[in-house]
GROMACS .gro file of C-alpha atoms in nm:
model
  391
    1UNK     CA    1  -6.542  -7.269  -1.177
    2UNK     CA    2  -6.496  -7.016  -0.896
    3UNK     CA    3  -6.275  -6.733  -1.018
    4UNK     CA    4  -6.328  -6.507  -0.720
    5UNK     CA    5  -6.566  -6.273  -0.903
    6UNK     CA    6  -6.874  -6.291  -0.682
    7UNK     CA    7  -7.013  -5.966  -0.547
    8UNK     CA    8  -6.885  -6.034  -0.194
    9UNK     CA    9  -6.533  -6.055  -0.329
   10UNK     CA   10  -6.526  -5.687  -0.426
   11UNK     CA   11  -6.509  -5.586  -0.061
   12UNK     CA   12  -6.148  -5.714  -0.068
   13UNK     CA   13  -5.995  -5.592  -0.396
   14UNK     CA   14  -5.643  -5.702  -0.301
   15UNK     CA   15  -5.636  -6.073  -0.225
   16UNK     CA   16  -5.532  -6.413  -0.353
   17UNK     CA   17  -5.600  -6.510  -0.712
   18UNK     CA   18  -5.782  -6.838  -0.745
   19UNK     CA   19  -5.707  -6.864  -1.117
   20UNK     CA   20  -5.375  -7.039  -1.172
   21UNK     CA   21  -5.319  -7.057  -1.550
   22UNK     CA   22  -5.341  -6.823  -1.847
   23UNK     CA   23  -5.671  -6.957  -1.978
   24UNK     CA   24  -5.844  -6.919  -1.642
   25UNK     CA   25  -5.709  -6.565  -1.602
   26UNK     CA   26  -5.835  -6.462  -1.944
   27UNK     CA   27  -6.180  -6.595  -1.861
   28UNK     CA   28  -6.169  -6.414  -1.526
   29UNK     CA   29  -6.075  -6.088  -1.699
   30UNK     CA   30  -6.367  -6.116  -1.942
   31UNK     CA   31  -6.614  -6.190  -1.661
   32UNK     CA   32  -6.473  -5.900  -1.458
   33UNK     CA   33  -6.522  -5.664  -1.755
   34UNK     CA   34  -6.886  -5.776  -1.782
   35UNK     CA   35  -6.944  -5.718  -1.411
   36UNK     CA   36  -6.798  -5.364  -1.441
   37UNK     CA   37  -7.039  -5.281  -1.723
   38UNK     CA   38  -7.339  -5.405  -1.521
   39UNK     CA   39  -7.257  -5.215  -1.200
   40UNK     CA   40  -7.377  -4.853  -1.145
   41UNK     CA   41  -7.146  -4.584  -1.283
   42UNK     CA   42  -6.898  -4.434  -1.031
   43UNK     CA   43  -7.019  -4.664  -0.755
   44UNK     CA   44  -6.778  -4.803  -0.496
   45UNK     CA   45  -6.849  -5.157  -0.616
   46UNK     CA   46  -6.759  -5.062  -0.971
   47UNK     CA   47  -6.434  -4.898  -0.856
   48UNK     CA   48  -6.343  -5.212  -0.661
   49UNK     CA   49  -6.416  -5.419  -0.971
   50UNK     CA   50  -6.179  -5.202  -1.176
   51UNK     CA   51  -5.905  -5.257  -0.918
   52UNK     CA   52  -5.967  -5.632  -0.939
   53UNK     CA   53  -5.942  -5.615  -1.320
   54UNK     CA   54  -5.605  -5.441  -1.297
   55UNK     CA   55  -5.468  -5.709  -1.065
   56UNK     CA   56  -5.596  -5.987  -1.289
   57UNK     CA   57  -5.425  -5.831  -1.590
   58UNK     CA   58  -5.098  -5.790  -1.403
   59UNK     CA   59  -5.116  -6.151  -1.292
   60UNK     CA   60  -5.168  -6.253  -1.654
   61UNK     CA   61  -4.862  -6.049  -1.756
   62UNK     CA   62  -4.658  -6.222  -1.486
   63UNK     CA   63  -4.752  -6.566  -1.620
   64UNK     CA   64  -4.675  -6.461  -1.978
   65UNK     CA   65  -4.334  -6.315  -1.888
   66UNK     CA   66  -4.191  -6.503  -1.583
   67UNK     CA   67  -3.886  -6.347  -1.415
   68UNK     CA   68  -3.683  -6.668  -1.404
   69UNK     CA   69  -3.674  -6.690  -1.785
   70UNK     CA   70  -3.503  -6.351  -1.820
   71UNK     CA   71  -3.122  -6.320  -1.828
   72UNK     CA   72  -2.954  -6.101  -1.567
   73UNK     CA   73  -2.748  -5.907  -1.824
   74UNK     CA   74  -2.847  -5.781  -2.168
   75UNK     CA   75  -2.620  -5.578  -2.399
   76UNK     CA   76  -2.795  -5.371  -2.668
   77UNK     CA   77  -2.673  -5.066  -2.863
   78UNK     CA   78  -2.386  -5.016  -2.615
   79UNK     CA   79  -2.636  -5.024  -2.326
   80UNK     CA   80  -2.542  -5.271  -2.053
   81UNK     CA   81  -2.872  -5.369  -1.894
   82UNK     CA   82  -2.895  -5.543  -1.557
   83UNK     CA   83  -3.213  -5.704  -1.435
   84UNK     CA   84  -3.340  -5.520  -1.129
   85UNK     CA   85  -3.398  -5.705  -0.802
   86UNK     CA   86  -3.603  -5.441  -0.618
   87UNK     CA   87  -3.974  -5.517  -0.625
   88UNK     CA   88  -4.121  -5.232  -0.421
   89UNK     CA   89  -4.002  -4.943  -0.639
   90UNK     CA   90  -4.239  -4.799  -0.900
   91UNK     CA   91  -4.057  -4.658  -1.205
   92UNK     CA   92  -4.155  -4.536  -1.552
   93UNK     CA   93  -4.035  -4.715  -1.865
   94UNK     CA   94  -3.823  -4.484  -2.080
   95UNK     CA   95  -3.937  -4.660  -2.396
   96UNK     CA   96  -4.315  -4.696  -2.369
   97UNK     CA   97  -4.368  -4.423  -2.106
   98UNK     CA   98  -4.584  -4.647  -1.885
   99UNK     CA   99  -4.541  -4.761  -1.526
  100UNK     CA  100  -4.309  -5.048  -1.441
  101UNK     CA  101  -4.479  -5.261  -1.177
  102UNK     CA  102  -4.169  -5.398  -1.008
  103UNK     CA  103  -4.367  -5.638  -0.796
  104UNK     CA  104  -4.466  -5.860  -1.086
  105UNK     CA  105  -4.290  -5.726  -1.398
  106UNK     CA  106  -3.933  -5.779  -1.513
  107UNK     CA  107  -3.741  -5.460  -1.582
  108UNK     CA  108  -3.387  -5.356  -1.661
  109UNK     CA  109  -3.162  -5.056  -1.594
  110UNK     CA  110  -2.860  -4.955  -1.802
  111UNK     CA  111  -2.560  -4.917  -1.573
  112UNK     CA  112  -2.413  -4.652  -1.804
  113UNK     CA  113  -2.694  -4.402  -1.862
  114UNK     CA  114  -2.960  -4.534  -1.618
  115UNK     CA  115  -3.211  -4.597  -1.900
  116UNK     CA  116  -3.500  -4.805  -1.754
  117UNK     CA  117  -3.744  -5.021  -1.944
  118UNK     CA  118  -3.961  -5.331  -1.934
  119UNK     CA  119  -3.804  -5.654  -2.053
  120UNK     CA  120  -4.062  -5.658  -2.335
  121UNK     CA  121  -3.938  -5.313  -2.450
  122UNK     CA  122  -3.569  -5.400  -2.470
  123UNK     CA  123  -3.573  -5.509  -2.833
  124UNK     CA  124  -3.763  -5.194  -2.934
  125UNK     CA  125  -3.488  -4.954  -2.816
  126UNK     CA  126  -3.335  -4.754  -3.102
  127UNK     CA  127  -3.117  -4.500  -2.916
  128UNK     CA  128  -2.757  -4.598  -2.825
  129UNK     CA  129  -2.632  -4.557  -2.469
  130UNK     CA  130  -2.558  -4.192  -2.389
  131UNK     CA  131  -2.246  -4.287  -2.192
  132UNK     CA  132  -2.082  -4.403  -2.514
  133UNK     CA  133  -2.124  -4.051  -2.651
  134UNK     CA  134  -1.980  -3.907  -2.330
  135UNK     CA  135  -1.680  -4.139  -2.361
  136UNK     CA  136  -1.616  -4.075  -2.730
  137UNK     CA  137  -1.724  -3.713  -2.769
  138UNK     CA  138  -1.726  -3.535  -2.433
  139UNK     CA  139  -1.827  -3.186  -2.539
  140UNK     CA  140  -2.127  -2.956  -2.507
  141UNK     CA  141  -2.345  -2.785  -2.761
  142UNK     CA  142  -2.249  -2.423  -2.683
  143UNK     CA  143  -2.497  -2.249  -2.913
  144UNK     CA  144  -2.809  -2.142  -2.727
  145UNK     CA  145  -3.104  -2.358  -2.842
  146UNK     CA  146  -2.988  -2.398  -3.205
  147UNK     CA  147  -3.336  -2.445  -3.355
  148UNK     CA  148  -3.350  -2.559  -3.717
  149UNK     CA  149  -3.728  -2.605  -3.749
  150UNK     CA  150  -3.961  -2.901  -3.780
  151UNK     CA  151  -3.917  -2.916  -4.156
  152UNK     CA  152  -3.547  -3.004  -4.112
  153UNK     CA  153  -3.663  -3.308  -3.913
  154UNK     CA  154  -3.922  -3.403  -4.175
  155UNK     CA  155  -4.190  -3.338  -3.908
  156UNK     CA  156  -4.072  -3.639  -3.711
  157UNK     CA  157  -3.937  -3.689  -3.360
  158UNK     CA  158  -3.559  -3.641  -3.352
  159UNK     CA  159  -3.519  -3.965  -3.156
  160UNK     CA  160  -3.787  -4.222  -3.242
  161UNK     CA  161  -3.894  -4.065  -3.577
  162UNK     CA  162  -4.263  -4.069  -3.485
  163UNK     CA  163  -4.477  -3.807  -3.670
  164UNK     CA  164  -4.512  -3.482  -3.469
  165UNK     CA  165  -4.672  -3.141  -3.521
  166UNK     CA  166  -4.689  -2.807  -3.341
  167UNK     CA  167  -5.069  -2.843  -3.348
  168UNK     CA  168  -5.051  -3.166  -3.149
  169UNK     CA  169  -5.186  -3.384  -3.431
  170UNK     CA  170  -5.094  -3.668  -3.447
  171UNK     CA  171  -4.852  -3.597  -3.160
  172UNK     CA  172  -4.736  -3.280  -2.982
  173UNK     CA  173  -4.391  -3.151  -3.081
  174UNK     CA  174  -4.184  -3.058  -2.775
  175UNK     CA  175  -3.864  -2.861  -2.816
  176UNK     CA  176  -3.547  -2.950  -2.625
  177UNK     CA  177  -3.374  -2.631  -2.510
  178UNK     CA  178  -3.033  -2.803  -2.523
  179UNK     CA  179  -3.031  -2.947  -2.876
  180UNK     CA  180  -3.297  -2.717  -3.025
  181UNK     CA  181  -3.464  -3.022  -3.182
  182UNK     CA  182  -3.824  -3.136  -3.146
  183UNK     CA  183  -3.939  -3.462  -2.984
  184UNK     CA  184  -4.261  -3.652  -2.925
  185UNK     CA  185  -4.415  -3.684  -2.578
  186UNK     CA  186  -4.263  -4.032  -2.537
  187UNK     CA  187  -3.909  -3.898  -2.584
  188UNK     CA  188  -3.960  -3.559  -2.413
  189UNK     CA  189  -4.123  -3.561  -2.069
  190UNK     CA  190  -4.075  -3.188  -1.999
  191UNK     CA  191  -3.784  -3.261  -1.764
  192UNK     CA  192  -3.587  -2.955  -1.650
  193UNK     CA  193  -3.209  -2.908  -1.666
  194UNK     CA  194  -2.953  -2.626  -1.654
  195UNK     CA  195  -2.829  -2.549  -2.007
  196UNK     CA  196  -2.445  -2.514  -2.032
  197UNK     CA  197  -2.459  -2.270  -2.326
  198UNK     CA  198  -2.680  -2.031  -2.130
  199UNK     CA  199  -2.446  -2.053  -1.830
  200UNK     CA  200  -2.121  -1.974  -2.013
  201UNK     CA  201  -2.269  -1.699  -2.232
  202UNK     CA  202  -2.527  -1.536  -2.001
  203UNK     CA  203  -2.449  -1.675  -1.653
  204UNK     CA  204  -2.808  -1.802  -1.662
  205UNK     CA  205  -2.884  -2.102  -1.439
  206UNK     CA  206  -3.261  -2.122  -1.486
  207UNK     CA  207  -3.360  -2.484  -1.564
  208UNK     CA  208  -3.533  -2.537  -1.898
  209UNK     CA  209  -3.720  -2.822  -2.064
  210UNK     CA  210  -3.507  -3.090  -2.228
  211UNK     CA  211  -3.562  -3.431  -2.384
  212UNK     CA  212  -3.494  -3.754  -2.194
  213UNK     CA  213  -3.181  -3.820  -2.398
  214UNK     CA  214  -3.044  -3.469  -2.331
  215UNK     CA  215  -3.131  -3.500  -1.962
  216UNK     CA  216  -2.925  -3.817  -1.929
  217UNK     CA  217  -2.636  -3.671  -2.130
  218UNK     CA  218  -2.624  -3.352  -1.920
  219UNK     CA  219  -2.640  -3.557  -1.599
  220UNK     CA  220  -2.342  -3.768  -1.706
  221UNK     CA  221  -2.145  -3.464  -1.821
  222UNK     CA  222  -2.213  -3.234  -1.526
  223UNK     CA  223  -1.886  -3.311  -1.342
  224UNK     CA  224  -1.659  -3.338  -1.647
  225UNK     CA  225  -1.414  -3.044  -1.680
  226UNK     CA  226  -1.457  -2.967  -2.051
  227UNK     CA  227  -1.530  -2.592  -2.045
  228UNK     CA  228  -1.233  -2.361  -2.117
  229UNK     CA  229  -1.404  -2.041  -2.005
  230UNK     CA  230  -1.132  -1.794  -2.104
  231UNK     CA  231  -1.157  -1.914  -2.464
  232UNK     CA  232  -1.536  -1.952  -2.480
  233UNK     CA  233  -1.629  -1.624  -2.311
  234UNK     CA  234  -1.334  -1.424  -2.167
  235UNK     CA  235  -1.563  -1.132  -2.077
  236UNK     CA  236  -1.739  -1.348  -1.820
  237UNK     CA  237  -1.456  -1.282  -1.573
  238UNK     CA  238  -1.519  -0.907  -1.602
  239UNK     CA  239  -1.875  -0.940  -1.475
  240UNK     CA  240  -1.872  -1.236  -1.236
  241UNK     CA  241  -1.666  -1.159  -0.927
  242UNK     CA  242  -1.695  -1.516  -0.796
  243UNK     CA  243  -1.505  -1.647  -1.098
  244UNK     CA  244  -1.221  -1.400  -1.048
  245UNK     CA  245  -1.182  -1.510  -0.686
  246UNK     CA  246  -1.197  -1.878  -0.778
  247UNK     CA  247  -0.938  -1.835  -1.055
  248UNK     CA  248  -0.696  -1.669  -0.807
  249UNK     CA  249  -0.747  -1.948  -0.553
  250UNK     CA  250  -0.685  -2.212  -0.821
  251UNK     CA  251  -0.366  -2.036  -0.932
  252UNK     CA  252  -0.242  -2.028  -0.572
  253UNK     CA  253  -0.317  -2.398  -0.527
  254UNK     CA  254  -0.111  -2.477  -0.838
  255UNK     CA  255   0.178  -2.281  -0.684
  256UNK     CA  256   0.140  -2.485  -0.362
  257UNK     CA  257   0.138  -2.820  -0.541
  258UNK     CA  258   0.521  -2.844  -0.586
  259UNK     CA  259   0.561  -2.809  -0.209
  260UNK     CA  260   0.331  -3.104  -0.143
  261UNK     CA  261   0.469  -3.346  -0.399
  262UNK     CA  262   0.820  -3.303  -0.252
  263UNK     CA  263   0.712  -3.305   0.114
  264UNK     CA  264   0.701  -3.639   0.295
  265UNK     CA  265   0.463  -3.514   0.564
  266UNK     CA  266   0.221  -3.371   0.307
  267UNK     CA  267   0.228  -3.697   0.111
  268UNK     CA  268   0.157  -3.899   0.426
  269UNK     CA  269  -0.126  -3.663   0.524
  270UNK     CA  270  -0.255  -3.680   0.165
  271UNK     CA  271  -0.333  -3.312   0.160
  272UNK     CA  272  -0.397  -3.302  -0.213
  273UNK     CA  273  -0.684  -3.546  -0.163
  274UNK     CA  274  -0.878  -3.250  -0.027
  275UNK     CA  275  -0.948  -3.182  -0.396
  276UNK     CA  276  -1.008  -3.539  -0.509
  277UNK     CA  277  -1.362  -3.452  -0.623
  278UNK     CA  278  -1.217  -3.179  -0.847
  279UNK     CA  279  -0.894  -3.337  -0.969
  280UNK     CA  280  -0.861  -3.081  -1.249
  281UNK     CA  281  -0.802  -2.809  -0.989
  282UNK     CA  282  -0.454  -2.952  -0.919
  283UNK     CA  283  -0.376  -2.987  -1.291
  284UNK     CA  284  -0.466  -2.648  -1.439
  285UNK     CA  285  -0.660  -2.328  -1.371
  286UNK     CA  286  -0.845  -2.311  -1.703
  287UNK     CA  287  -1.090  -2.602  -1.722
  288UNK     CA  288  -1.430  -2.595  -1.552
  289UNK     CA  289  -1.721  -2.834  -1.526
  290UNK     CA  290  -2.085  -2.729  -1.518
  291UNK     CA  291  -2.092  -2.847  -1.155
  292UNK     CA  292  -1.805  -2.605  -1.078
  293UNK     CA  293  -2.006  -2.318  -1.225
  294UNK     CA  294  -2.321  -2.422  -1.039
  295UNK     CA  295  -2.128  -2.431  -0.711
  296UNK     CA  296  -1.963  -2.097  -0.792
  297UNK     CA  297  -2.305  -1.943  -0.851
  298UNK     CA  298  -2.437  -2.065  -0.515
  299UNK     CA  299  -2.116  -1.968  -0.331
  300UNK     CA  300  -2.029  -2.323  -0.227
  301UNK     CA  301  -1.717  -2.347  -0.442
  302UNK     CA  302  -1.568  -2.020  -0.318
  303UNK     CA  303  -1.612  -2.122   0.047
  304UNK     CA  304  -1.473  -2.471  -0.014
  305UNK     CA  305  -1.166  -2.347  -0.202
  306UNK     CA  306  -1.097  -2.080   0.061
  307UNK     CA  307  -1.094  -2.345   0.335
  308UNK     CA  308  -0.863  -2.568   0.130
  309UNK     CA  309  -0.634  -2.273   0.050
  310UNK     CA  310  -0.610  -2.186   0.420
  311UNK     CA  311  -0.529  -2.547   0.513
  312UNK     CA  312  -0.257  -2.573   0.247
  313UNK     CA  313  -0.100  -2.238   0.340
  314UNK     CA  314  -0.097  -2.332   0.709
  315UNK     CA  315   0.098  -2.651   0.636
  316UNK     CA  316   0.357  -2.472   0.420
  317UNK     CA  317   0.411  -2.159   0.630
  318UNK     CA  318   0.352  -2.281   0.986
  319UNK     CA  319   0.334  -2.658   1.034
  320UNK     CA  320   0.613  -2.796   0.815
  321UNK     CA  321   0.979  -2.694   0.858
  322UNK     CA  322   1.077  -2.850   0.525
  323UNK     CA  323   0.824  -2.640   0.337
  324UNK     CA  324   0.917  -2.327   0.531
  325UNK     CA  325   1.280  -2.376   0.424
  326UNK     CA  326   1.170  -2.349   0.059
  327UNK     CA  327   1.060  -1.989   0.100
  328UNK     CA  328   1.216  -1.694  -0.083
  329UNK     CA  329   1.388  -1.367   0.003
  330UNK     CA  330   1.300  -1.066  -0.210
  331UNK     CA  331   1.564  -1.038  -0.484
  332UNK     CA  332   1.542  -0.658  -0.474
  333UNK     CA  333   1.526  -0.538  -0.113
  334UNK     CA  334   1.643  -0.861   0.054
  335UNK     CA  335   1.448  -0.756   0.362
  336UNK     CA  336   1.131  -0.855   0.542
  337UNK     CA  337   0.973  -1.194   0.608
  338UNK     CA  338   1.022  -1.508   0.403
  339UNK     CA  339   0.812  -1.494   0.089
  340UNK     CA  340   0.606  -1.762  -0.082
  341UNK     CA  341   0.479  -1.742  -0.440
  342UNK     CA  342   0.113  -1.774  -0.335
  343UNK     CA  343   0.127  -1.478  -0.093
  344UNK     CA  344  -0.107  -1.196  -0.194
  345UNK     CA  345   0.168  -0.928  -0.164
  346UNK     CA  346   0.423  -1.097  -0.393
  347UNK     CA  347   0.505  -1.110  -0.763
  348UNK     CA  348   0.656  -1.413  -0.937
  349UNK     CA  349   0.876  -1.410  -1.245
  350UNK     CA  350   0.720  -1.630  -1.509
  351UNK     CA  351   1.064  -1.727  -1.649
  352UNK     CA  352   1.279  -1.809  -1.345
  353UNK     CA  353   1.009  -1.828  -1.072
  354UNK     CA  354   1.193  -1.577  -0.852
  355UNK     CA  355   0.972  -1.413  -0.588
  356UNK     CA  356   0.965  -1.041  -0.501
  357UNK     CA  357   0.762  -0.802  -0.292
  358UNK     CA  358   0.503  -0.670  -0.532
  359UNK     CA  359   0.581  -0.309  -0.439
  360UNK     CA  360   0.956  -0.361  -0.486
  361UNK     CA  361   0.911  -0.525  -0.825
  362UNK     CA  362   0.691  -0.254  -0.979
  363UNK     CA  363   0.873   0.036  -0.814
  364UNK     CA  364   1.215  -0.061  -0.946
  365UNK     CA  365   1.176  -0.235  -1.279
  366UNK     CA  366   0.945  -0.441  -1.491
  367UNK     CA  367   1.234  -0.674  -1.571
  368UNK     CA  368   1.329  -0.951  -1.333
  369UNK     CA  369   1.682  -0.872  -1.194
  370UNK     CA  370   1.763  -1.240  -1.159
  371UNK     CA  371   1.685  -1.302  -1.526
  372UNK     CA  372   1.889  -0.993  -1.618
  373UNK     CA  373   2.193  -1.127  -1.429
  374UNK     CA  374   2.161  -1.464  -1.598
  375UNK     CA  375   2.143  -1.296  -1.938
  376UNK     CA  376   2.459  -1.091  -1.871
  377UNK     CA  377   2.641  -1.405  -1.757
  378UNK     CA  378   2.547  -1.589  -2.076
  379UNK     CA  379   2.662  -1.296  -2.287
  380UNK     CA  380   2.999  -1.291  -2.113
  381UNK     CA  381   3.047  -1.665  -2.167
  382UNK     CA  382   2.975  -1.647  -2.540
  383UNK     CA  383   3.161  -1.318  -2.600
  384UNK     CA  384   3.456  -1.372  -2.838
  385UNK     CA  385   3.799  -1.291  -2.687
  386UNK     CA  386   3.983  -0.993  -2.841
  387UNK     CA  387   4.311  -1.024  -3.040
  388UNK     CA  388   4.634  -1.079  -2.848
  389UNK     CA  389   4.836  -0.761  -2.801
  390UNK     CA  390   5.215  -0.789  -2.778
  391UNK     CA  391   5.365  -0.616  -2.484
   0.00000   0.00000   0.00000
């Protein structure tokens, strides 16, 4: 039987397989192994024979695990796996840490956390989908690398429970800088990620080594606004000028929002969609995502918000007559141009939203005159009338 293993065949290591069933392929693999042992070490012919052996083994795997027998969708541990169609992409299996040969092997990707694995590894997965944790418990570990020690893990990987040791026997223990726990080399590939706790406490954006599970979790959480900076670390605003500027811009945008939601032209132009990628910016000025802080650190966020602020102010103060008509006159001096609450030279009463020149407000009184008038009016309404006096 000709299995394509003659010496002349090694000049073309990538070619057609003449063996067509599992038994023939197994025999071809054994004969190829024998040929490799007989050839001179490190010779070109031996290298070509090794390549041929690899292709024969992959062909055997294809016959053992045909693509058409695999379902398109598999649901396991809240993962939703879809069978991949691309054949030319070479990936690494997250379970067994070996290469996925897309050309001849079946493989799946979770649409939630992008976990990739061979079809044969699906039933060996023990870790639930990270997206389920993001959906049910969207919060960060905000202690910096909270290490508990290998003994607290019983000297086992925090994910797969394989035995690990700092000495590398039987397997090297690798620490995740996000969770502080230790993992084996199959669950920790020395991937790098920015650690949220280090950002909010130290304004430190240096990427550090994290486990595969932490890497996927941080990637899914990066755009979620779950960080209330003024509660976590209020002193951060005293040392990071970019955050002070961004907070002021966000406060101004919140003052502009009532103009847009009552303006037909602004609604038609969909001006608020300028911030559709950061929807929380039009809801409050307290919540931040890690992506917001990354962009603030690089200067991108400050530039972007300044452009948006300028566009919004131009519509209200110059382009739209309806919005211009909703301006204010200073309650104290009643002079000067029309005022808007987001102007840099104004002060706004937190109770009645009256607008004043900043200089007028602090020069005259720390009490809003409009609120004072309203208080006097209420007192006069509830004041009991005096007794009738006969003439």
